[in-house]
Coordinates of N, CA, C and O in Angstrom, one line a residue:
X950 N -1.2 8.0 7.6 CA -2.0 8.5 6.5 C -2.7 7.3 5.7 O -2.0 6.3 5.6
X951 N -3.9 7.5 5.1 CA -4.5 6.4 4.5 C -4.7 7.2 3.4 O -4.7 8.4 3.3
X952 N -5.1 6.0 2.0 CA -5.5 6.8 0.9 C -6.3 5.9 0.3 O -6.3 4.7 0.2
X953 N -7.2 7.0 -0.2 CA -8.5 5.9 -0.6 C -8.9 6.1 -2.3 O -9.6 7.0 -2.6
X954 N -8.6 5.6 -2.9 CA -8.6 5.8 -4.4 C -10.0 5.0 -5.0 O -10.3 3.8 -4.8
X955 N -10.8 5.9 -5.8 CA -11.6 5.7 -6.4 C -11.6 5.1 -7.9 O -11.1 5.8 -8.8
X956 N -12.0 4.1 -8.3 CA -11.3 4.1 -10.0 C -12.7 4.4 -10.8 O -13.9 4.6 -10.3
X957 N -12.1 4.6 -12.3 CA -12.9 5.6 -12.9 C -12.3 5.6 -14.8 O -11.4 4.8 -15.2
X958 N -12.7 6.2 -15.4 CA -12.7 7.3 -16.1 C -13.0 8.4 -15.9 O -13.9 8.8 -15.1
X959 N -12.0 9.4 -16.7 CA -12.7 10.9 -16.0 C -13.1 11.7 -17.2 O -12.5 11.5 -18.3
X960 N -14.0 12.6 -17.1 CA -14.7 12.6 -18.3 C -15.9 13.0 -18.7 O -16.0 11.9 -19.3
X961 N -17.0 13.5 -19.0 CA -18.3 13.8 -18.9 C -19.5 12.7 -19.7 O -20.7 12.7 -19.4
X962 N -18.9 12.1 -20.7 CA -19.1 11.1 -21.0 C -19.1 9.9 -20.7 O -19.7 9.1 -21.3
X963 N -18.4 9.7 -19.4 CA -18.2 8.3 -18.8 C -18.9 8.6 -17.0 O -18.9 7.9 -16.1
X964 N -19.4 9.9 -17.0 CA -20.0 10.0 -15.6 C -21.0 9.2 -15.2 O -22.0 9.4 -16.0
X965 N -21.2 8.4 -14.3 CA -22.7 7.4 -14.1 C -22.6 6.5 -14.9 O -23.6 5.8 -15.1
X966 N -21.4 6.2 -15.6 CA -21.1 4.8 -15.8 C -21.2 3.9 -15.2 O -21.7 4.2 -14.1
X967 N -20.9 2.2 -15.3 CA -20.8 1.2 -14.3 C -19.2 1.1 -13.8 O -18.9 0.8 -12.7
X968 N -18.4 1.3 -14.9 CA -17.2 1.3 -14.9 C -16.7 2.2 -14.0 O -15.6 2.0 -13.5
X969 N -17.5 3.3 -13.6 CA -16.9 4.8 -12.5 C -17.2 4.6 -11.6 O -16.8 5.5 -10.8
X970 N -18.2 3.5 -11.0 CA -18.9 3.2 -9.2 C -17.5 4.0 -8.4 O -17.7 4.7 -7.5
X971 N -16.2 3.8 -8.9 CA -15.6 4.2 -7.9 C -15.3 5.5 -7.7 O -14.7 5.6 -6.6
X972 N -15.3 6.5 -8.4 CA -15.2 7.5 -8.5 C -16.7 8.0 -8.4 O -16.7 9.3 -8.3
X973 N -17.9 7.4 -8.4 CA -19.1 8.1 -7.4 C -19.3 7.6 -5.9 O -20.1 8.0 -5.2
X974 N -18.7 6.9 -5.5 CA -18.6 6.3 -4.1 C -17.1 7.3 -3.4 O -17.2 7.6 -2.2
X975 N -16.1 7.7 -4.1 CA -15.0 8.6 -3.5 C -16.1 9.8 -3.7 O -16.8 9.9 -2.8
X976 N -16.2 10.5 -4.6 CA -17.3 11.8 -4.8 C -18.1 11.9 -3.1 O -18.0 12.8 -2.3
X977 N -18.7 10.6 -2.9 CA -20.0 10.3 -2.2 C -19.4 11.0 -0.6 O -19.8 11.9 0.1
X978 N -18.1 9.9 -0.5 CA -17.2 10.4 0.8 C -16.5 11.3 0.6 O -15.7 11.5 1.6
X979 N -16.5 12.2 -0.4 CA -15.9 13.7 0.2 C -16.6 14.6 0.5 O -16.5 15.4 1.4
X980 N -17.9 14.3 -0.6 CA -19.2 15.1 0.2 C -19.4 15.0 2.2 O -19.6 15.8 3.1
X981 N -19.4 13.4 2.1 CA -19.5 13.2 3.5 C -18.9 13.8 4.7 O -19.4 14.1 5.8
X982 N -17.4 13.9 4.1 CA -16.3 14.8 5.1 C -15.8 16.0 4.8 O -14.7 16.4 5.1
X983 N -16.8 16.9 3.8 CA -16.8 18.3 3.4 C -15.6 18.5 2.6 O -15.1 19.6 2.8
X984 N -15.0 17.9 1.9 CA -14.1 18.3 1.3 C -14.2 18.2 -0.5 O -15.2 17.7 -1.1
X985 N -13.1 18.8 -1.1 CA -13.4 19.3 -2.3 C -12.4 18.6 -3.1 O -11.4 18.9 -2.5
X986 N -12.0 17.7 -4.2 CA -11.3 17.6 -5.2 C -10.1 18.3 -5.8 O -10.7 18.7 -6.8
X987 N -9.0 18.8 -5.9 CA -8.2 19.4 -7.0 C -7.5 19.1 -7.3 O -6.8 18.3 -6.6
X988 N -7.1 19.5 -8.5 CA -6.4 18.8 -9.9 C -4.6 18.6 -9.2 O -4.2 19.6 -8.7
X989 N -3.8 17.9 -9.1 CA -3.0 17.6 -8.7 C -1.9 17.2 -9.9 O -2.0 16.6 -11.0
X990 N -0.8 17.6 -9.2 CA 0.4 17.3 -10.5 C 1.1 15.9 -10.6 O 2.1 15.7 -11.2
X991 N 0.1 14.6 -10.0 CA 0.1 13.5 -10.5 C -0.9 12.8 -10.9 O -1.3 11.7 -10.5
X992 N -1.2 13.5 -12.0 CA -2.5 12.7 -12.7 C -3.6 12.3 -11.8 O -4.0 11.1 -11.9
X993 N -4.1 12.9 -11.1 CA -5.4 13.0 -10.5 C -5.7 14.0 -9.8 O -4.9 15.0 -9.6
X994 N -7.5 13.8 -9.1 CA -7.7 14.5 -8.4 C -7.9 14.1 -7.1 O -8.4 12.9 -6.9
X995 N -7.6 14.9 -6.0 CA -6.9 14.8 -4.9 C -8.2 15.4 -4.0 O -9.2 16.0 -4.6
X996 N -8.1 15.1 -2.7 CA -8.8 15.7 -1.9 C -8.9 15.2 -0.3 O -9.4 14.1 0.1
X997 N -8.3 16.1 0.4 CA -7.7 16.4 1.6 C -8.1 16.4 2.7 O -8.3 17.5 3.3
X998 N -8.5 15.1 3.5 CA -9.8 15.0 4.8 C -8.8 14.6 6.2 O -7.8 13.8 6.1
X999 N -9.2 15.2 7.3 CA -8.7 14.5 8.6 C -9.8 14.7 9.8 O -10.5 15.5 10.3
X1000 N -9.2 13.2 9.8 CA -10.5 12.7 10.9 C -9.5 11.9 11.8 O -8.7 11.1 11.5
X1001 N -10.1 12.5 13.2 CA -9.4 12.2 14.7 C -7.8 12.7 14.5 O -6.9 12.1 15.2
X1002 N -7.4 13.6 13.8 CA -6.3 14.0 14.0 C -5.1 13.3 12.8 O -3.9 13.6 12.8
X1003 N -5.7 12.0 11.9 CA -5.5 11.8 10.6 C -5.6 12.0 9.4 O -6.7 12.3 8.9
X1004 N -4.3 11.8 8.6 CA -4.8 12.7 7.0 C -5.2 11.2 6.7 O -4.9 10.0 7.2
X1005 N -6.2 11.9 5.4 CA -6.6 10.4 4.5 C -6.9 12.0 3.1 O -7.4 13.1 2.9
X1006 N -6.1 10.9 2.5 CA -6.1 11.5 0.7 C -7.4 10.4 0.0 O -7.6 9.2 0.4
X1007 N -8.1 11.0 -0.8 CA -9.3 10.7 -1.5 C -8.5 11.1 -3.1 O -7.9 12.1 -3.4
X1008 N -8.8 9.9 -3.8 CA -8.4 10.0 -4.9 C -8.7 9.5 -6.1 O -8.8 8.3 -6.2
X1009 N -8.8 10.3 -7.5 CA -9.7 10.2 -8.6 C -8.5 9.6 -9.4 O -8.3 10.7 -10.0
X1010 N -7.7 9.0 -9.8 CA -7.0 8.9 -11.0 C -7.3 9.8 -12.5 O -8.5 9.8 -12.8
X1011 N -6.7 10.4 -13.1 CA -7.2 11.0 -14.7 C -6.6 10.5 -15.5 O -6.8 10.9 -16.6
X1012 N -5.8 9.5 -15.2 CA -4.8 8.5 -16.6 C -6.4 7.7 -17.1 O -6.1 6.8 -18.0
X1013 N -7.2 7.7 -16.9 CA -8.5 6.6 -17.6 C -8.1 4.7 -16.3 O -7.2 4.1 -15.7
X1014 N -9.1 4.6 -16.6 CA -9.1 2.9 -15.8 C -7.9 2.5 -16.0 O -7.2 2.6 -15.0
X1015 N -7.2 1.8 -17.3 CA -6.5 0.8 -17.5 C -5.1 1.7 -16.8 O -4.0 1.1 -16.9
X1016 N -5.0 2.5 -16.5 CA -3.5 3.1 -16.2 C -3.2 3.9 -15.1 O -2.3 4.8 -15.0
X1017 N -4.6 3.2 -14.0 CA -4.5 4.2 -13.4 C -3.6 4.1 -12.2 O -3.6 5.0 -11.4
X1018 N -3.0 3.4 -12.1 CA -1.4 3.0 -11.1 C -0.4 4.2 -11.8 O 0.5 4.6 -11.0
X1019 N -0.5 4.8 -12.9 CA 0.7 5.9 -13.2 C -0.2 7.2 -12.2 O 0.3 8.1 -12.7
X1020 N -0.6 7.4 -11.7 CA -1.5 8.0 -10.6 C -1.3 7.4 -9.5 O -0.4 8.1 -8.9
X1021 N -1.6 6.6 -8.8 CA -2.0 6.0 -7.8 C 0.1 5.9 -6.9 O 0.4 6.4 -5.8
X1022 N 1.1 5.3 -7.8 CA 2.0 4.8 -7.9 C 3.0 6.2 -7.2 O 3.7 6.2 -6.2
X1023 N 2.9 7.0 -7.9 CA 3.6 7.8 -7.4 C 3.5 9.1 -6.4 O 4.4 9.6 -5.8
X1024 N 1.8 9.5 -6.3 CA 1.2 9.5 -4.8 C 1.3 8.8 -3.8 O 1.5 9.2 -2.7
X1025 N 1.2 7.8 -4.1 CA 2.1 7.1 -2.8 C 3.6 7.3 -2.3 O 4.1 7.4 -1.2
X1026 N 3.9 7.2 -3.4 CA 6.0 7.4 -3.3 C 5.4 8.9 -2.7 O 4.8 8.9 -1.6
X1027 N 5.5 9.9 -3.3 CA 5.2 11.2 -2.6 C 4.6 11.4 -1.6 O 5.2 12.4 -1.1
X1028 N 3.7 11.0 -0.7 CA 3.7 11.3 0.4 C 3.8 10.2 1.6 O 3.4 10.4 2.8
X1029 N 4.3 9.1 1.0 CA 5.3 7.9 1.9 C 3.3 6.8 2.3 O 3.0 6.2 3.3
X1030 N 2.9 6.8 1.6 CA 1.9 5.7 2.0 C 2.3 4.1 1.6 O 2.6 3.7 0.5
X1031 N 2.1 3.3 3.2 CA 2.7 2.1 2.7 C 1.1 1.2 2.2 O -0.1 1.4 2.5
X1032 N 1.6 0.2 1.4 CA 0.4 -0.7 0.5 C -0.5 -0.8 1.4 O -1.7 -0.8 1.1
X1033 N -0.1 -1.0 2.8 CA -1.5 -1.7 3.3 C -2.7 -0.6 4.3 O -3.6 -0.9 5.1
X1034 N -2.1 1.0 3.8 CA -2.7 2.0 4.0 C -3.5 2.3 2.5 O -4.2 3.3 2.5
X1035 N -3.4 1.5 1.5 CA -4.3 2.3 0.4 C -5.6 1.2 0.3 O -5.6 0.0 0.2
X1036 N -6.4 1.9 0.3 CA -8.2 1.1 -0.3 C -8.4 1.4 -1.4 O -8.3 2.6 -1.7
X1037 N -8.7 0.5 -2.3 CA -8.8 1.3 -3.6 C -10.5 0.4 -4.2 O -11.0 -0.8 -4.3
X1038 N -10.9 1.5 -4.4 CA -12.9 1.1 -4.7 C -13.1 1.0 -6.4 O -12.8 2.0 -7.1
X1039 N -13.6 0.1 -6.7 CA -13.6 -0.6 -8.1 C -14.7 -1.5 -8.3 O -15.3 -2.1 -7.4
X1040 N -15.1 -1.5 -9.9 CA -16.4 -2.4 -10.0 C -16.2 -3.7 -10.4 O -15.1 -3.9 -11.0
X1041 N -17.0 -4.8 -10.4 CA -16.8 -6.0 -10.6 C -17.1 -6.7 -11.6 O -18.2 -7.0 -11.1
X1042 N -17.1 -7.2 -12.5 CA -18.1 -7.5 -13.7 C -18.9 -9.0 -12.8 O -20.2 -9.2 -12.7
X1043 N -18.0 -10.0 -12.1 CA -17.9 -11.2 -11.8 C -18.9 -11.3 -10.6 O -19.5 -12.4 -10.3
X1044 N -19.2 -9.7 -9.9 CA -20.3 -9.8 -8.8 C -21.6 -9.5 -9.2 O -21.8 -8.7 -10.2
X1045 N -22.8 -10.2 -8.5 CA -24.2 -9.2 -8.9 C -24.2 -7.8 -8.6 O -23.6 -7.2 -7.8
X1046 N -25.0 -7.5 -9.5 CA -24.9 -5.6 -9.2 C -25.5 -5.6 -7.4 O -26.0 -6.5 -6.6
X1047 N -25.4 -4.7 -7.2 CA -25.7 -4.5 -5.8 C -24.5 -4.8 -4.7 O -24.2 -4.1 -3.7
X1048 N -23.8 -6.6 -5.1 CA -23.1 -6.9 -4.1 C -21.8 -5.9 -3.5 O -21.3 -5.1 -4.2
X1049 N -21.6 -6.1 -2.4 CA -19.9 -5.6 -2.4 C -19.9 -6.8 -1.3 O -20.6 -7.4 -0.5
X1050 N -18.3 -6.5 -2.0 CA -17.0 -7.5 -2.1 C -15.7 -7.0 -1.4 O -14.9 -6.4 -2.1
X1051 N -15.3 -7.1 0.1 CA -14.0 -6.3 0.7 C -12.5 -7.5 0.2 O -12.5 -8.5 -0.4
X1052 N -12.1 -7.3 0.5 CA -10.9 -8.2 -0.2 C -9.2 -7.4 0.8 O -9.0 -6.2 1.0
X1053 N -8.8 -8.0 1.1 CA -7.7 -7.5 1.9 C -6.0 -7.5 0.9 O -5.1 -6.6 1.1
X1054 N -6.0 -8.4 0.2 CA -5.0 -8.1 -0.7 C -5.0 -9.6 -2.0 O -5.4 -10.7 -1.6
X1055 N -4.8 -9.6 -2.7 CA -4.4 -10.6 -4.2 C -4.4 -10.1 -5.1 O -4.6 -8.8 -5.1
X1056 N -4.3 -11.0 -6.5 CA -4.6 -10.5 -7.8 C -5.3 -9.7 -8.2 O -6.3 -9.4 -7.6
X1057 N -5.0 -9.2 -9.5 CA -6.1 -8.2 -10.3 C -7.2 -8.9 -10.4 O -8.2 -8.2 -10.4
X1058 N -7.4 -10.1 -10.5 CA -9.2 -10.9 -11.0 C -9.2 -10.5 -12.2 O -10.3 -10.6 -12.8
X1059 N -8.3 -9.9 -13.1 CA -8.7 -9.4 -14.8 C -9.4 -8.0 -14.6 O -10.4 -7.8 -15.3
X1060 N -9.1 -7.1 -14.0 CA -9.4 -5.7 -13.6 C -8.1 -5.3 -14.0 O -7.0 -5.4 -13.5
X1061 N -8.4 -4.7 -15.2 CA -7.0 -4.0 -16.0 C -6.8 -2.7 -15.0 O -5.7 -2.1 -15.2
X1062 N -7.8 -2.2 -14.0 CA -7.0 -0.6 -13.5 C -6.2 -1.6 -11.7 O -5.1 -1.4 -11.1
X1063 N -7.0 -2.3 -11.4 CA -5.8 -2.8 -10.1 C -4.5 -3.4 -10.7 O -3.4 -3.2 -10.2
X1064 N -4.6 -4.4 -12.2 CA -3.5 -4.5 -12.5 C -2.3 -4.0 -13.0 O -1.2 -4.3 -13.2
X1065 N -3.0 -3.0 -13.0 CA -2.0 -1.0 -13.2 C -1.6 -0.8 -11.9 O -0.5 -0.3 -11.9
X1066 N -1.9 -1.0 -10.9 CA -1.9 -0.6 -10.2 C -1.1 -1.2 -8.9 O -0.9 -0.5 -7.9
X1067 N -0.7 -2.8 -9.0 CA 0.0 -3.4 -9.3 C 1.3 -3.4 -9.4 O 2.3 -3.3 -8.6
X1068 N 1.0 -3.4 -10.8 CA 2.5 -3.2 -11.4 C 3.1 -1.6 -11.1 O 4.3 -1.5 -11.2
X1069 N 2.4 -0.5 -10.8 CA 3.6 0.9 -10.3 C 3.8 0.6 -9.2 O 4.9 0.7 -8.8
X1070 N 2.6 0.0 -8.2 CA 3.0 0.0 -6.6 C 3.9 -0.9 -6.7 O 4.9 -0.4 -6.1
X1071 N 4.2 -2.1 -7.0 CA 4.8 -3.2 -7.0 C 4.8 -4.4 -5.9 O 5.6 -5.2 -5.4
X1072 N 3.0 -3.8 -5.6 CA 2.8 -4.8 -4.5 C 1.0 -5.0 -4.6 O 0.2 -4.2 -5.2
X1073 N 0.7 -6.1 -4.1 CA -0.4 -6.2 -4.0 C -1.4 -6.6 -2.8 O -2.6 -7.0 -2.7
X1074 N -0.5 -6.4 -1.9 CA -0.9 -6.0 -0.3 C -1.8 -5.0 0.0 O -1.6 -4.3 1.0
X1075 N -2.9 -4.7 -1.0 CA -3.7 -3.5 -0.7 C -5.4 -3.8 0.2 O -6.0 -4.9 0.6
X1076 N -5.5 -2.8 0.3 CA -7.5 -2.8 0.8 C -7.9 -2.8 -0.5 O -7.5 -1.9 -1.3
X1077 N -8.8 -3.8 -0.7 CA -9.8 -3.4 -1.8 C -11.6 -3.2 -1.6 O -12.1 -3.9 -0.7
X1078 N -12.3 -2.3 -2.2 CA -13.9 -2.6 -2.0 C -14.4 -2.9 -3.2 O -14.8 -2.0 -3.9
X1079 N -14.7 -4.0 -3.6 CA -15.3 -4.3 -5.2 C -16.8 -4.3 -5.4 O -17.5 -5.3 -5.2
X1080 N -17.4 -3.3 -5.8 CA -19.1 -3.4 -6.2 C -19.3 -4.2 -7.4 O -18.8 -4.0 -8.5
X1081 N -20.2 -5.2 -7.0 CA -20.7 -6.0 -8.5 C -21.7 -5.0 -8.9 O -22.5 -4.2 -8.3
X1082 N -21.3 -5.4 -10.4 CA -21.6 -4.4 -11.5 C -22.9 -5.4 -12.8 O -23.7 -5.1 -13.6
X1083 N -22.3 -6.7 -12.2 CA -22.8 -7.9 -12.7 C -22.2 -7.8 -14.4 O -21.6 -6.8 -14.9
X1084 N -22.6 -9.3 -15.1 CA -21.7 -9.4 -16.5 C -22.6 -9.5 -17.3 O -23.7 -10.1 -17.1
X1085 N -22.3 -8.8 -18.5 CA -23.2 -8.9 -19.3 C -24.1 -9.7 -20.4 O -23.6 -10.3 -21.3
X1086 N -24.8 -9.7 -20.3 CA -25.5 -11.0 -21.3 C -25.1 -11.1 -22.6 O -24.2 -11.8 -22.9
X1087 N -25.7 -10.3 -23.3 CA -25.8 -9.8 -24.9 C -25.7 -8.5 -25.4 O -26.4 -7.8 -26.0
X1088 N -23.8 -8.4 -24.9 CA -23.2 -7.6 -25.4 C -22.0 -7.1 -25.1 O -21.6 -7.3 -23.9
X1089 N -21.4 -6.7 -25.7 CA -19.4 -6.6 -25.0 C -19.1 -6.3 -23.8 O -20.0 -5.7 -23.3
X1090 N -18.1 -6.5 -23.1 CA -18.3 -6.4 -22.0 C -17.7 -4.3 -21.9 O -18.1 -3.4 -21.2
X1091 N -16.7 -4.3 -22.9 CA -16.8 -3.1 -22.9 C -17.5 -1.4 -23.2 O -17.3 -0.3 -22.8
X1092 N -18.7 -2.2 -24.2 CA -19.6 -1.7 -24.1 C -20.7 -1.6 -22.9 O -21.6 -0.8 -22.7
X1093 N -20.3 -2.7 -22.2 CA -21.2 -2.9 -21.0 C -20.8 -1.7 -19.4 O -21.6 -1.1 -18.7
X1094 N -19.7 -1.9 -19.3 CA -18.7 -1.2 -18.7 C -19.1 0.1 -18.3 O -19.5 0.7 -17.3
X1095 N -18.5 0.5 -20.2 CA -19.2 2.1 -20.2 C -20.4 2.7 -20.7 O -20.6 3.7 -21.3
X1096 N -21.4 1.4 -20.1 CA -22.7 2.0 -20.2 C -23.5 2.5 -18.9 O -23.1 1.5 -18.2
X1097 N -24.1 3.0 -18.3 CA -24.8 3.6 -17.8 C -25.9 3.2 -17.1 O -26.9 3.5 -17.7
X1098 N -26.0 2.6 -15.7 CA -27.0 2.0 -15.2 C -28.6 2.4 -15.9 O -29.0 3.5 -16.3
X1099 N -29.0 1.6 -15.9 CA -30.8 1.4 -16.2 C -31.2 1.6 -14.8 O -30.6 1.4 -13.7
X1100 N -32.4 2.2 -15.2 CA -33.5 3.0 -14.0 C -33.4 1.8 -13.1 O -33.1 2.0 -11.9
X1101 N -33.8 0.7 -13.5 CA -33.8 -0.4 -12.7 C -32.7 -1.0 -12.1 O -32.8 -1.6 -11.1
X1102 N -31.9 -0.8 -12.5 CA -30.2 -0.5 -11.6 C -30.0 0.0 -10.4 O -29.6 -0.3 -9.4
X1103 N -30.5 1.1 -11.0 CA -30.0 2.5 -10.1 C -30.1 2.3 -8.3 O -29.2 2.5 -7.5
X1104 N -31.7 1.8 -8.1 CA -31.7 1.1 -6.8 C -30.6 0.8 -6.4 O -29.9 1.5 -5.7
X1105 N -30.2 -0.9 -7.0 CA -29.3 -1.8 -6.4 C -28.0 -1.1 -6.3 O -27.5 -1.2 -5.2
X1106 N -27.5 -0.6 -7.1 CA -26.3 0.4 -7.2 C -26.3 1.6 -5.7 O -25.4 1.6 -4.8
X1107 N -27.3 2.2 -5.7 CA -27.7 2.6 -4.6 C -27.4 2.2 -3.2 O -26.7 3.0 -2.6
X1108 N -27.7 1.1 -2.8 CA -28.1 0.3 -1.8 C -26.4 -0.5 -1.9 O -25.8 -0.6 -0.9
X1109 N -25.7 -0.9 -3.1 CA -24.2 -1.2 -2.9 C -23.5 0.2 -2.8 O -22.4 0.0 -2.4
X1110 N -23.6 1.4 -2.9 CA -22.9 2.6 -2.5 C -23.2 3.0 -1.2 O -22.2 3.4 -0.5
X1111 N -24.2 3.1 -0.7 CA -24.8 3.1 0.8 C -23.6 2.0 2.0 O -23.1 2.2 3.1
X1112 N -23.6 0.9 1.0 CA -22.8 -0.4 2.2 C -21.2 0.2 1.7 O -20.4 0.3 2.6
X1113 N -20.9 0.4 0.6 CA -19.5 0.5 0.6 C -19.2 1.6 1.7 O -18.5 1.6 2.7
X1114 N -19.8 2.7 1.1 CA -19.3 3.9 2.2 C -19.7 3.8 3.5 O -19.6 4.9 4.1
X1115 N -20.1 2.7 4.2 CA -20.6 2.6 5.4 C -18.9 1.4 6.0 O -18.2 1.4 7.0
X1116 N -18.7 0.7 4.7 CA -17.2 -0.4 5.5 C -16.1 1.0 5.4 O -15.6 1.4 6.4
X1117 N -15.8 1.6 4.1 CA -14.9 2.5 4.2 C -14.7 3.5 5.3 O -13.7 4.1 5.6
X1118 N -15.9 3.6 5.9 CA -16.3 4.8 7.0 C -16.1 3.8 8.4 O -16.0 4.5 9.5
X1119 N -16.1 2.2 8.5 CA -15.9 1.7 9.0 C -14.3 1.2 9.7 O -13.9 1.0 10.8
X1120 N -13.6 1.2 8.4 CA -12.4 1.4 8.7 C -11.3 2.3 9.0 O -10.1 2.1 9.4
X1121 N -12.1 3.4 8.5 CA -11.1 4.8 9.1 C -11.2 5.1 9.9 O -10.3 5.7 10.4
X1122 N -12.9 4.7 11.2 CA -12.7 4.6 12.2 C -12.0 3.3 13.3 O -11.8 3.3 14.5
X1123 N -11.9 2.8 12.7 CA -11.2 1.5 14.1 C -9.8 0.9 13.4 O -8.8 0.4 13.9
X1124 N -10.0 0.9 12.1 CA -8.2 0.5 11.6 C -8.0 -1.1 11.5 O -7.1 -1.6 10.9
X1125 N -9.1 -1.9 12.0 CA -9.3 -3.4 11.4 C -10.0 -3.8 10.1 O -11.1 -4.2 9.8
X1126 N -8.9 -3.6 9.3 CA -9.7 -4.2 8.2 C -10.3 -5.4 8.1 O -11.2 -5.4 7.3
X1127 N -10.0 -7.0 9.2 CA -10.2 -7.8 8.9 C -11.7 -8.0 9.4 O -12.4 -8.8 8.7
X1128 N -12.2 -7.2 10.5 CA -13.2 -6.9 11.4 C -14.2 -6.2 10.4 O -15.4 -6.5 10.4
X1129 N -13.7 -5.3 9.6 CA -14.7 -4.4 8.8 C -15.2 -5.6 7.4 O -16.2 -5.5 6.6
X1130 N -14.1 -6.6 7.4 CA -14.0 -7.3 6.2 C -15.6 -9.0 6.8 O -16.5 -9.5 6.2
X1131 N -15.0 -9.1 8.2 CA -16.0 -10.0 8.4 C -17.2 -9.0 9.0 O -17.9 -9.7 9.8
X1132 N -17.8 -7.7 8.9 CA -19.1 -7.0 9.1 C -19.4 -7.0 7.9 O -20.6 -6.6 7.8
X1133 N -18.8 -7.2 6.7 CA -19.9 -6.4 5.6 C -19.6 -7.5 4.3 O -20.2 -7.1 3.3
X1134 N -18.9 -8.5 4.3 CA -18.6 -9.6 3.5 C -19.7 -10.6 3.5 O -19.6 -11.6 2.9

């Protein structure tokens, strides 16, 4: 079983954020594999796909960004996923908007929701997909976060959601991460 976690706020106010790429890129791949979201009794939302005769759980966190390992942490304990079965898709302040970034396991990089995430898993042997989000010039970074792509964004954002879900769709079919890591790095 694989599980592919989206990070986010959840929220109506924080939808189409920069901060939520990952939670419109998990959205993107459930549409892809017909499946639907529901509210689940560990702080997220869940949703249930099998491809070639494998489960893969899709997952929203609802603890907010910085906490979302109290989510992530104990769906894993619950249905036995080991670390180096979870991908978890997140934005980057440190990359240009557009880029993605596959990463096979390390540090948070200063990403308060992997270092949540982290600390419940208590490992850091994960898949990661990082979309640059790019950093902001003149103005907080938290304000920057949860602000809301510009029309002129939206493209490059585009065109990095297009590649992410093309490596993630890459690796659920063949199971080499390092292979999916040197196609799209």
């Amino acid at each position: 079983m694989k599980m592919i976690v989206g990070l986010g706020n959840i929220g109506r106010q924080y939808a189409q954020t920069r901060h939520n790429v990952g939670f419109m890129i998990v959205d993107e791949l459930a549409s892809k594999l017909n499946v639907t979201f529901q509210t689940s009794k560990f702080e997220a939302q869940v949703a249930t796909a099998f491809q070639d005769g494998k489960k893969i759980l899709l997952v929203k966190p609802a603890t907010y960004m910085n906490d979302s390992g109290r989510a992530v942490g104990p769906l894993m304990s619950y249905y036995n996923v080991d670390p180096a079965d979870l991908l978890v898709i997140h934005d980057d302040l440190d990359l240009p908007l557009g880029k993605v970034r596959l990463k096979q396991k390390g540090s948070a990089g200063g990403h308060n929701g992997i270092k949540s995430i982290i600390s419940h898993v208590g490992d850091q042997h994960f898949k990661r997909v990082k979309v640059g989000i790019d950093h902001p010039q003149k103005m907080s970074v938290v304000g920057y976060v949860l602000g809301k792509f510009t029309p002129a964004e939206v493209a490059k954002f585009d065109d990095a959601k297009i590649t992410a879900l093309a490596a993630v769709e890459a690796w659920l079919a063949n199971d080499d991460f390092a292979a999916v890591m040197n196609q799209y790095n």
